[in-house]
Amino acid sequence: DWAQQKCNEFAELSFVVPSNNGWQIHDTARNYLFNGWLKSEHLSDFASANSRLVEFLDDCIQNSTGYTFDFAQRARMFHLIGMDQKAGIEDFVRLFQEARHQFNLSECESLIKLVHEYDPILEQSPARILKYHEGKLAYDQRNWNKAEQALREIIEDQGASGELQIKVLNRLGMVHEARREWPAAIDIYQKALQTMGSNGEHIDLKARVFHNLGIAKRESNELTEAEDLLNESVRLHEAVGSYRSAATAYNSLGNLYRQLNDSKNAIKAYENALACVEKGDDKFRTSQLSNNLGLMYGDMTDWDNSEKYFQESLEIKKKAGDTLGQANTLNNLVRVYQSLDLGDKAIESAQEAIKLFNTVHDEFSMAKAKRNLAKLYHSMGKDKQAREAFADAITTFDQLKEIDLSNETRAEQHALDEKIGIPWWAWTAIGVFGLLIILIIIVLILAEL
């Protein structure tokens, strides 16, 4: 009765508005009141109030009543920070990783925003962890500059723990890798390994760095060293029972063997990756492996199986909301449809891939897809569309300073123009005109005779 009376009184206030769960305070008033709680003289009472709220939300989560499960988990994390920052940040990391693994980046953004409400009292260690996850989110959103800025701020912070520094260096290397800055990525990964040293700590993290360094070496055409690094990554991941990460390393190793035209070892690596995936429910990595098996069967010109695995991969990626993954698989399907003489489906798949690459701001992949679309148009006799697609690809390659690819594409465009010549109907008209001239000459000669 007392609680109901208080709710009725609050409901009369101008800054209280109805919500799905009863009533809430308008943001402006809420921010003013919340900041008042964060003053030093109120922190003890604030922690006590949050403790009661955490207990209440624990009951909601167990009984799934009154609040949705996701909302209750998010609210519990928020109030747990108010009760105990260390425990609250650990819960934030757990929820962030779960949302990120499901590609729910909007949820990741919401979680970060909630933690930032504690900025006035957030201790240095939780603040660094929050900054690191902001960098990870910026990386996932392909905002490379924002990601690099957040990560370098932590590197320059002398108080960051050794483990966090290694994680930050690894992620910074991935930023350079995403920009295709291979020498810079290799330098950063090697710095991370030097920071770890030769002790037995951080084995799982060391395995991840070995994996990423192997990818950078592979892209730098240092293939023997890349193979050694990826095999070491697999070994370390399996040693600590990290089968999800081992599957990723096996997958990358399979891609390397594919690049070396070693089908036998590529298939073996992909099968090992599937075996690791089967030890846990990881649909995302299953989709990656299905995509790569589609590529392998394509290399073997088994187009039916290639399409089958690509479609399996595409379906999983759609359900997971993996836009970039869908774009890559659609782009791979172009080759299959072209080989099956399904030109219209090939064009449709290429156009959808380009659209999705643009959505996630992957300009490099988008330019490559446009170049392939131009070749596809030309193979179908649609040279006007081919020239337009070549021109678009060249513009993007120039902007990205991919000089070699730009020059190669420009040469293909020039070759196309040289082959265009005079259309068939023009040659027909010239032939008919020539015959008329010959007839006229014959008639004139006969008339003189």
Short mmCIF file of C-alpha atoms in Angstrom, two decimals:
data_model
loop_
_atom_site.label_atom_id
_atom_site.label_comp_id
_atom_site.label_asym_id
_atom_site.label_seq_id
_atom_site.Cartn_x
_atom_site.Cartn_y
_atom_site.Cartn_z
CA ASP A 1 0.00 0.00 0.00
CA TRP A 2 2.83 2.38 0.90
CA ALA A 3 4.65 1.60 -2.39
CA GLN A 4 1.47 2.11 -4.40
CA GLN A 5 0.87 5.45 -2.65
CA LYS A 6 4.40 6.61 -3.52
CA CYS A 7 3.96 5.54 -7.15
CA ASN A 8 0.73 7.51 -7.35
CA GLU A 9 2.47 10.58 -5.96
CA PHE A 10 5.38 10.26 -8.36
CA ALA A 11 3.01 9.78 -11.31
CA GLU A 12 1.67 13.32 -10.72
CA LEU A 13 5.11 14.85 -11.33
CA SER A 14 5.67 16.39 -14.76
CA PHE A 15 8.96 14.54 -15.38
CA VAL A 16 7.47 11.07 -14.71
CA VAL A 17 6.12 9.26 -17.77
CA PRO A 18 4.54 5.81 -18.29
CA SER A 19 6.68 2.95 -19.60
CA ASN A 20 6.33 -0.78 -20.33
CA ASN A 21 7.28 -1.59 -16.74
CA GLY A 22 5.17 1.05 -15.00
CA TRP A 23 6.69 4.53 -14.72
CA GLN A 24 10.03 6.13 -15.53
CA ILE A 25 11.66 9.51 -15.02
CA HIS A 26 12.30 11.75 -18.01
CA ASP A 27 15.98 11.58 -19.06
CA THR A 28 16.85 15.17 -18.16
CA ALA A 29 15.53 14.81 -14.61
CA ARG A 30 16.93 11.30 -14.29
CA ASN A 31 20.45 12.44 -15.26
CA TYR A 32 20.27 15.26 -12.71
CA LEU A 33 19.13 12.91 -9.91
CA PHE A 34 21.54 10.11 -10.86
CA ASN A 35 24.53 12.48 -10.86
CA GLY A 36 23.44 13.57 -7.40
CA TRP A 37 23.73 9.97 -6.21
CA LEU A 38 27.29 9.81 -7.56
CA LYS A 39 28.53 12.50 -5.16
CA SER A 40 30.88 11.09 -2.52
CA GLU A 41 28.57 11.77 0.43
CA HIS A 42 25.82 9.58 -1.10
CA LEU A 43 27.88 6.64 -2.36
CA SER A 44 27.32 4.41 0.67
CA ASP A 45 23.53 4.72 0.42
CA PHE A 46 23.82 4.39 -3.36
CA ALA A 47 25.67 1.05 -3.05
CA SER A 48 23.07 -0.20 -0.56
CA ALA A 49 20.16 0.73 -2.85
CA ASN A 50 21.86 -0.96 -5.81
CA SER A 51 22.41 -4.08 -3.71
CA ARG A 52 18.66 -4.36 -3.13
CA LEU A 53 18.01 -3.80 -6.84
CA VAL A 54 20.49 -6.53 -7.81
CA GLU A 55 18.72 -8.95 -5.47
CA PHE A 56 15.36 -7.98 -6.95
CA LEU A 57 16.62 -8.43 -10.53
CA ASP A 58 18.18 -11.80 -9.66
CA ASP A 59 14.69 -12.93 -8.69
CA CYS A 60 13.27 -11.51 -11.96
CA ILE A 61 15.89 -13.40 -14.01
CA GLN A 62 15.20 -16.69 -12.21
CA ASN A 63 11.44 -16.38 -12.48
CA SER A 64 11.29 -14.47 -15.79
CA THR A 65 8.40 -12.33 -14.55
CA GLY A 66 7.90 -8.58 -14.65
CA TYR A 67 10.85 -7.94 -16.95
CA THR A 68 12.08 -9.54 -20.13
CA PHE A 69 15.13 -11.73 -19.54
CA ASP A 70 17.47 -9.52 -21.61
CA PHE A 71 16.26 -6.30 -19.99
CA ALA A 72 16.66 -7.79 -16.50
CA GLN A 73 20.22 -8.93 -17.27
CA ARG A 74 21.16 -5.49 -18.58
CA ALA A 75 19.58 -3.73 -15.59
CA ARG A 76 21.29 -6.13 -13.17
CA MET A 77 24.68 -5.37 -14.73
CA PHE A 78 24.02 -1.63 -14.39
CA HIS A 79 23.10 -1.85 -10.70
CA LEU A 80 25.87 -4.36 -9.96
CA ILE A 81 28.37 -1.67 -11.04
CA GLY A 82 26.76 0.69 -8.53
CA MET A 83 27.12 -1.95 -5.83
CA ASP A 84 30.59 -3.33 -6.74
CA GLN A 85 32.48 -1.92 -9.74
CA LYS A 86 34.77 -4.93 -10.22
CA ALA A 87 31.90 -7.43 -10.22
CA GLY A 88 29.77 -5.13 -12.40
CA ILE A 89 32.48 -4.71 -15.05
CA GLU A 90 33.01 -8.48 -15.15
CA ASP A 91 29.29 -8.86 -15.83
CA PHE A 92 29.49 -6.14 -18.50
CA VAL A 93 32.30 -8.04 -20.27
CA ARG A 94 30.25 -11.26 -20.17
CA LEU A 95 27.14 -9.61 -21.66
CA PHE A 96 29.22 -7.70 -24.21
CA GLN A 97 30.94 -10.88 -25.42
CA GLU A 98 27.63 -12.74 -25.70
CA ALA A 99 26.05 -9.92 -27.72
CA ARG A 100 29.15 -9.52 -29.89
CA HIS A 101 29.32 -13.24 -30.64
CA GLN A 102 25.73 -12.98 -31.91
CA PHE A 103 26.64 -9.88 -34.00
CA ASN A 104 24.22 -7.84 -31.91
CA LEU A 105 26.31 -4.66 -32.12
CA SER A 106 23.42 -2.39 -31.12
CA GLU A 107 23.24 -4.27 -27.80
CA CYS A 108 27.01 -3.83 -27.38
CA GLU A 109 26.51 -0.11 -27.93
CA SER A 110 23.72 0.02 -25.34
CA LEU A 111 25.87 -1.78 -22.75
CA ILE A 112 28.77 0.65 -23.25
CA LYS A 113 26.41 3.61 -22.95
CA LEU A 114 25.07 2.29 -19.63
CA VAL A 115 28.55 1.88 -18.13
CA HIS A 116 29.48 5.41 -19.22
CA GLU A 117 26.82 6.73 -16.84
CA TYR A 118 29.28 5.89 -14.07
CA ASP A 119 32.11 7.95 -15.64
CA PRO A 120 32.29 10.42 -12.70
CA ILE A 121 33.16 7.60 -10.25
CA LEU A 122 34.53 4.89 -12.53
CA GLU A 123 37.89 3.64 -11.27
CA GLN A 124 40.91 3.45 -13.60
CA SER A 125 40.94 -0.31 -14.15
CA PRO A 126 37.22 -0.57 -15.11
CA ALA A 127 37.63 2.56 -17.27
CA ARG A 128 40.48 0.91 -19.22
CA ILE A 129 38.43 -2.25 -19.75
CA LEU A 130 35.53 -0.13 -21.01
CA LYS A 131 37.85 1.75 -23.39
CA TYR A 132 39.20 -1.56 -24.75
CA HIS A 133 35.69 -2.81 -25.50
CA GLU A 134 34.86 0.49 -27.17
CA GLY A 135 37.85 -0.15 -29.42
CA LYS A 136 36.57 -3.67 -30.18
CA LEU A 137 33.12 -2.32 -31.04
CA ALA A 138 34.61 0.36 -33.32
CA TYR A 139 36.61 -2.42 -35.01
CA ASP A 140 33.43 -4.48 -35.55
CA GLN A 141 31.74 -1.39 -36.99
CA ARG A 142 34.72 -0.93 -39.35
CA ASN A 143 35.47 2.48 -37.86
CA TRP A 144 39.24 1.98 -38.01
CA ASN A 145 40.24 5.49 -36.90
CA LYS A 146 38.04 5.39 -33.80
CA ALA A 147 39.26 1.88 -32.96
CA GLU A 148 42.92 2.86 -33.30
CA GLN A 149 42.44 5.99 -31.18
CA ALA A 150 40.80 4.04 -28.33
CA LEU A 151 43.45 1.30 -28.40
CA ARG A 152 46.43 3.67 -28.54
CA GLU A 153 45.08 5.56 -25.51
CA ILE A 154 45.35 2.35 -23.50
CA ILE A 155 48.85 1.57 -24.85
CA GLU A 156 50.03 5.00 -23.73
CA ASP A 157 48.50 4.40 -20.27
CA GLN A 158 51.36 3.06 -18.14
CA GLY A 159 48.94 1.68 -15.53
CA ALA A 160 47.30 -0.91 -17.83
CA SER A 161 47.95 -4.53 -16.85
CA GLY A 162 50.23 -6.72 -18.95
CA GLU A 163 47.35 -8.92 -20.12
CA LEU A 164 45.29 -5.94 -21.22
CA GLN A 165 48.29 -4.44 -23.05
CA ILE A 166 48.73 -7.69 -24.99
CA LYS A 167 45.02 -7.80 -25.90
CA VAL A 168 45.18 -4.17 -27.03
CA LEU A 169 48.28 -4.78 -29.17
CA ASN A 170 46.62 -7.82 -30.76
CA ARG A 171 43.49 -5.81 -31.56
CA LEU A 172 45.55 -2.90 -32.91
CA GLY A 173 47.34 -5.34 -35.21
CA MET A 174 43.93 -6.46 -36.45
CA VAL A 175 43.05 -2.83 -37.24
CA HIS A 176 46.18 -2.52 -39.41
CA GLU A 177 45.35 -5.90 -40.95
CA ALA A 178 41.84 -4.70 -41.83
CA ARG A 179 43.42 -1.70 -43.58
CA ARG A 180 45.71 -4.13 -45.44
CA GLU A 181 48.73 -2.50 -43.80
CA TRP A 182 50.61 -5.79 -43.50
CA PRO A 183 54.08 -4.55 -42.36
CA ALA A 184 52.48 -2.42 -39.60
CA ALA A 185 50.30 -5.35 -38.50
CA ILE A 186 53.31 -7.70 -38.37
CA ASP A 187 55.27 -5.20 -36.25
CA ILE A 188 52.40 -4.85 -33.76
CA TYR A 189 51.88 -8.63 -33.45
CA GLN A 190 55.59 -9.18 -32.89
CA LYS A 191 55.55 -6.49 -30.20
CA ALA A 192 52.67 -8.36 -28.50
CA LEU A 193 54.71 -11.58 -28.53
CA GLN A 194 57.73 -9.75 -27.08
CA THR A 195 55.52 -8.34 -24.32
CA MET A 196 54.39 -11.88 -23.43
CA GLY A 197 57.92 -13.27 -23.39
CA SER A 198 58.60 -17.00 -23.14
CA ASN A 199 56.72 -17.75 -19.91
CA GLY A 200 53.74 -20.08 -19.84
CA GLU A 201 51.15 -17.40 -19.06
CA HIS A 202 48.46 -16.21 -21.47
CA ILE A 203 48.71 -19.33 -23.69
CA ASP A 204 45.29 -18.82 -25.28
CA LEU A 205 46.11 -15.18 -25.99
CA LYS A 206 49.52 -16.14 -27.40
CA ALA A 207 47.78 -18.63 -29.71
CA ARG A 208 45.51 -15.85 -31.01
CA VAL A 209 48.49 -13.61 -31.73
CA PHE A 210 50.25 -16.48 -33.55
CA HIS A 211 47.10 -16.94 -35.63
CA ASN A 212 46.82 -13.27 -36.58
CA LEU A 213 50.53 -13.00 -37.32
CA GLY A 214 50.18 -16.08 -39.54
CA ILE A 215 47.41 -14.36 -41.51
CA ALA A 216 49.54 -11.22 -41.97
CA LYS A 217 52.52 -13.33 -43.09
CA ARG A 218 50.29 -15.22 -45.53
CA GLU A 219 49.06 -11.96 -47.07
CA SER A 220 52.69 -10.79 -47.28
CA ASN A 221 53.45 -13.98 -49.28
CA GLU A 222 55.70 -15.37 -46.52
CA LEU A 223 53.89 -18.68 -46.83
CA THR A 224 56.29 -21.07 -45.08
CA GLU A 225 56.43 -18.89 -41.97
CA ALA A 226 52.65 -18.43 -42.13
CA GLU A 227 52.15 -22.22 -42.13
CA ASP A 228 54.41 -22.64 -39.08
CA LEU A 229 52.61 -19.88 -37.16
CA LEU A 230 49.14 -21.25 -37.91
CA ASN A 231 50.16 -24.78 -36.91
CA GLU A 232 51.57 -23.42 -33.63
CA SER A 233 48.32 -21.53 -33.04
CA VAL A 234 46.35 -24.77 -33.51
CA ARG A 235 48.65 -26.65 -31.14
CA LEU A 236 48.36 -24.05 -28.36
CA HIS A 237 44.57 -23.70 -28.68
CA GLU A 238 44.07 -27.46 -28.48
CA ALA A 239 46.48 -27.69 -25.53
CA VAL A 240 44.23 -25.42 -23.43
CA GLY A 241 40.97 -26.89 -24.77
CA SER A 242 40.00 -23.74 -26.69
CA TYR A 243 38.34 -25.62 -29.53
CA ARG A 244 36.36 -22.66 -30.85
CA SER A 245 39.61 -20.76 -31.50
CA ALA A 246 41.31 -23.94 -32.77
CA ALA A 247 38.57 -24.22 -35.40
CA THR A 248 39.36 -20.68 -36.56
CA ALA A 249 43.07 -21.52 -36.81
CA TYR A 250 42.38 -24.74 -38.73
CA ASN A 251 40.12 -22.75 -41.05
CA SER A 252 42.90 -20.23 -41.76
CA LEU A 253 45.34 -23.09 -42.31
CA GLY A 254 42.92 -24.61 -44.83
CA ASN A 255 42.78 -21.27 -46.64
CA LEU A 256 46.58 -21.22 -46.80
CA TYR A 257 46.73 -24.71 -48.31
CA ARG A 258 44.04 -23.69 -50.77
CA GLN A 259 46.22 -20.77 -51.79
CA LEU A 260 49.06 -23.28 -52.34
CA ASN A 261 46.72 -25.48 -54.45
CA ASP A 262 47.18 -28.26 -51.88
CA SER A 263 43.63 -29.67 -51.94
CA LYS A 264 44.44 -32.71 -49.80
CA ASN A 265 45.78 -30.70 -46.84
CA ALA A 266 43.12 -28.01 -47.29
CA ILE A 267 40.28 -30.53 -46.97
CA LYS A 268 42.00 -32.14 -43.98
CA ALA A 269 42.32 -28.75 -42.25
CA TYR A 270 38.64 -27.92 -42.87
CA GLU A 271 37.60 -31.35 -41.56
CA ASN A 272 39.67 -30.77 -38.41
CA ALA A 273 37.97 -27.40 -38.02
CA LEU A 274 34.54 -29.04 -38.26
CA ALA A 275 35.57 -31.58 -35.63
CA CYS A 276 36.46 -28.71 -33.28
CA VAL A 277 33.18 -26.93 -34.02
CA GLU A 278 31.20 -30.09 -33.21
CA LYS A 279 32.56 -29.92 -29.65
CA GLY A 280 30.52 -26.74 -29.14
CA ASP A 281 27.46 -25.07 -30.65
CA ASP A 282 29.06 -22.46 -32.87
CA LYS A 283 26.88 -21.75 -35.88
CA PHE A 284 29.01 -18.81 -37.02
CA ARG A 285 32.15 -20.91 -37.52
CA THR A 286 30.03 -23.61 -39.17
CA SER A 287 28.99 -20.98 -41.73
CA GLN A 288 32.64 -20.02 -42.35
CA LEU A 289 33.58 -23.64 -42.92
CA SER A 290 30.60 -24.23 -45.23
CA ASN A 291 31.72 -21.19 -47.22
CA ASN A 292 35.26 -22.54 -47.51
CA LEU A 293 34.07 -26.01 -48.48
CA GLY A 294 32.05 -24.28 -51.19
CA LEU A 295 35.28 -22.68 -52.40
CA MET A 296 37.11 -26.03 -52.33
CA TYR A 297 34.43 -27.79 -54.37
CA GLY A 298 34.49 -24.84 -56.76
CA ASP A 299 38.23 -25.33 -57.23
CA MET A 300 37.43 -28.95 -58.08
CA THR A 301 34.68 -27.76 -60.55
CA ASP A 302 32.04 -29.66 -58.56
CA TRP A 303 29.57 -26.80 -58.94
CA ASP A 304 26.51 -28.54 -57.45
CA ASN A 305 28.27 -29.25 -54.15
CA SER A 306 29.88 -25.82 -54.25
CA GLU A 307 26.47 -24.12 -54.49
CA LYS A 308 25.06 -26.41 -51.76
CA TYR A 309 27.73 -25.39 -49.22
CA PHE A 310 27.53 -21.71 -50.15
CA GLN A 311 23.75 -21.74 -49.64
CA GLU A 312 24.19 -23.43 -46.24
CA SER A 313 26.69 -20.75 -45.25
CA LEU A 314 24.44 -17.96 -46.52
CA GLU A 315 21.43 -19.21 -44.53
CA ILE A 316 23.39 -19.33 -41.26
CA LYS A 317 24.87 -15.87 -41.84
CA LYS A 318 21.43 -14.40 -42.54
CA LYS A 319 20.09 -15.78 -39.25
CA ALA A 320 23.16 -14.46 -37.39
CA GLY A 321 22.86 -11.01 -38.98
CA ASP A 322 26.38 -11.33 -40.43
CA THR A 323 26.15 -8.76 -43.24
CA LEU A 324 29.80 -8.94 -44.28
CA GLY A 325 29.71 -12.76 -44.28
CA GLN A 326 26.62 -12.72 -46.51
CA ALA A 327 28.37 -10.36 -48.93
CA ASN A 328 31.42 -12.64 -49.20
CA THR A 329 29.32 -15.76 -49.78
CA LEU A 330 27.12 -14.03 -52.39
CA ASN A 331 30.28 -12.88 -54.14
CA ASN A 332 31.54 -16.47 -54.15
CA LEU A 333 28.25 -17.70 -55.62
CA VAL A 334 28.81 -15.53 -58.71
CA ARG A 335 31.49 -17.93 -59.99
CA VAL A 336 29.21 -20.93 -59.41
CA TYR A 337 26.24 -19.43 -61.27
CA GLN A 338 28.48 -18.30 -64.10
CA SER A 339 29.91 -21.81 -64.46
CA LEU A 340 26.37 -23.25 -64.48
CA ASP A 341 25.38 -20.78 -67.27
CA LEU A 342 22.97 -18.99 -64.93
CA GLY A 343 24.01 -15.49 -65.99
CA ASP A 344 21.04 -13.59 -64.53
CA LYS A 345 21.46 -15.27 -61.14
CA ALA A 346 25.17 -14.49 -61.23
CA ILE A 347 24.47 -10.78 -61.87
CA GLU A 348 21.81 -10.69 -59.14
CA SER A 349 24.20 -12.31 -56.64
CA ALA A 350 27.03 -9.90 -57.55
CA GLN A 351 24.80 -6.83 -57.23
CA GLU A 352 23.51 -7.95 -53.82
CA ALA A 353 27.09 -8.60 -52.64
CA ILE A 354 28.14 -5.09 -53.74
CA LYS A 355 25.16 -3.59 -51.89
CA LEU A 356 26.06 -5.42 -48.66
CA PHE A 357 29.78 -4.55 -48.93
CA ASN A 358 28.70 -0.92 -49.21
CA THR A 359 26.45 -1.30 -46.14
CA VAL A 360 29.38 -2.39 -43.96
CA HIS A 361 31.76 0.13 -45.61
CA ASP A 362 34.12 -2.55 -46.97
CA GLU A 363 35.27 -0.47 -49.94
CA PHE A 364 38.09 -2.82 -50.94
CA SER A 365 35.85 -5.90 -51.26
CA MET A 366 33.18 -3.78 -52.95
CA ALA A 367 35.70 -2.62 -55.60
CA LYS A 368 36.83 -6.21 -56.23
CA ALA A 369 33.20 -7.31 -56.57
CA LYS A 370 32.52 -4.50 -59.08
CA ARG A 371 35.57 -5.56 -61.10
CA ASN A 372 34.27 -9.14 -61.20
CA LEU A 373 30.81 -7.89 -62.14
CA ALA A 374 32.35 -5.96 -65.05
CA LYS A 375 34.00 -9.15 -66.32
CA LEU A 376 30.69 -10.99 -65.92
CA TYR A 377 28.84 -8.33 -67.94
CA HIS A 378 31.48 -8.55 -70.69
CA SER A 379 31.19 -12.36 -70.86
CA MET A 380 27.45 -11.89 -71.45
CA GLY A 381 27.95 -9.27 -74.17
CA LYS A 382 26.76 -6.39 -71.95
CA ASP A 383 29.75 -4.14 -72.63
CA LYS A 384 28.06 -0.85 -71.71
CA GLN A 385 27.39 -2.10 -68.16
CA ALA A 386 30.87 -3.64 -68.09
CA ARG A 387 32.54 -0.27 -68.78
CA GLU A 388 30.48 1.39 -66.03
CA ALA A 389 31.38 -1.31 -63.48
CA PHE A 390 35.08 -1.15 -64.43
CA ALA A 391 35.01 2.65 -64.00
CA ASP A 392 33.40 2.38 -60.54
CA ALA A 393 35.99 -0.21 -59.44
CA ILE A 394 38.89 1.94 -60.70
CA THR A 395 37.58 4.99 -58.78
CA THR A 396 37.43 3.05 -55.52
CA PHE A 397 40.84 1.40 -56.03
CA ASP A 398 42.32 4.86 -56.65
CA GLN A 399 40.75 6.22 -53.45
CA LEU A 400 42.19 3.28 -51.49
CA LYS A 401 45.60 3.80 -53.13
CA GLU A 402 45.54 0.21 -54.42
CA ILE A 403 47.68 1.22 -57.40
CA ASP A 404 48.39 -2.26 -58.78
CA LEU A 405 44.74 -3.31 -58.73
CA SER A 406 43.70 0.04 -60.20
CA ASN A 407 46.17 -0.32 -63.08
CA GLU A 408 45.13 -3.94 -63.73
CA THR A 409 41.46 -2.94 -63.84
CA ARG A 410 42.21 0.03 -66.07
CA ALA A 411 44.07 -2.27 -68.50
CA GLU A 412 41.03 -4.59 -68.57
CA GLN A 413 38.80 -1.63 -69.32
CA HIS A 414 41.07 -0.46 -72.17
CA ALA A 415 41.17 -3.99 -73.61
CA LEU A 416 37.38 -4.01 -73.55
CA ASP A 417 37.24 -0.69 -75.42
CA GLU A 418 39.68 -1.94 -78.05
CA LYS A 419 37.53 -5.00 -78.69
CA ILE A 420 34.35 -3.01 -79.07
CA GLY A 421 35.10 -1.71 -82.62
CA ILE A 422 32.17 -1.31 -85.01
CA PRO A 423 28.97 -3.16 -84.08
CA TRP A 424 27.66 -5.95 -86.29
CA TRP A 425 24.81 -3.90 -87.69
CA ALA A 426 27.29 -1.26 -88.85
CA TRP A 427 29.37 -3.90 -90.63
CA THR A 428 26.16 -5.18 -92.26
CA ALA A 429 25.26 -1.68 -93.44
CA ILE A 430 28.77 -1.18 -94.86
CA GLY A 431 28.52 -4.52 -96.69
CA VAL A 432 25.13 -3.66 -98.20
CA PHE A 433 26.38 -0.22 -99.20
CA GLY A 434 29.44 -1.81 -100.87
CA LEU A 435 27.23 -4.19 -102.86
CA LEU A 436 25.10 -1.27 -104.04
CA ILE A 437 28.20 0.57 -105.26
CA ILE A 438 29.32 -2.54 -107.17
CA LEU A 439 25.85 -2.91 -108.77
CA ILE A 440 25.82 0.75 -109.80
CA ILE A 441 29.24 0.38 -111.42
CA ILE A 442 28.07 -2.77 -113.29
CA VAL A 443 24.91 -0.99 -114.49
CA LEU A 444 26.97 2.01 -115.75
CA ILE A 445 29.37 -0.29 -117.58
CA LEU A 446 26.48 -2.20 -119.21
CA ALA A 447 24.81 1.08 -120.17
CA GLU A 448 27.97 2.21 -122.01
CA LEU A 449 28.10 -1.05 -123.88
#
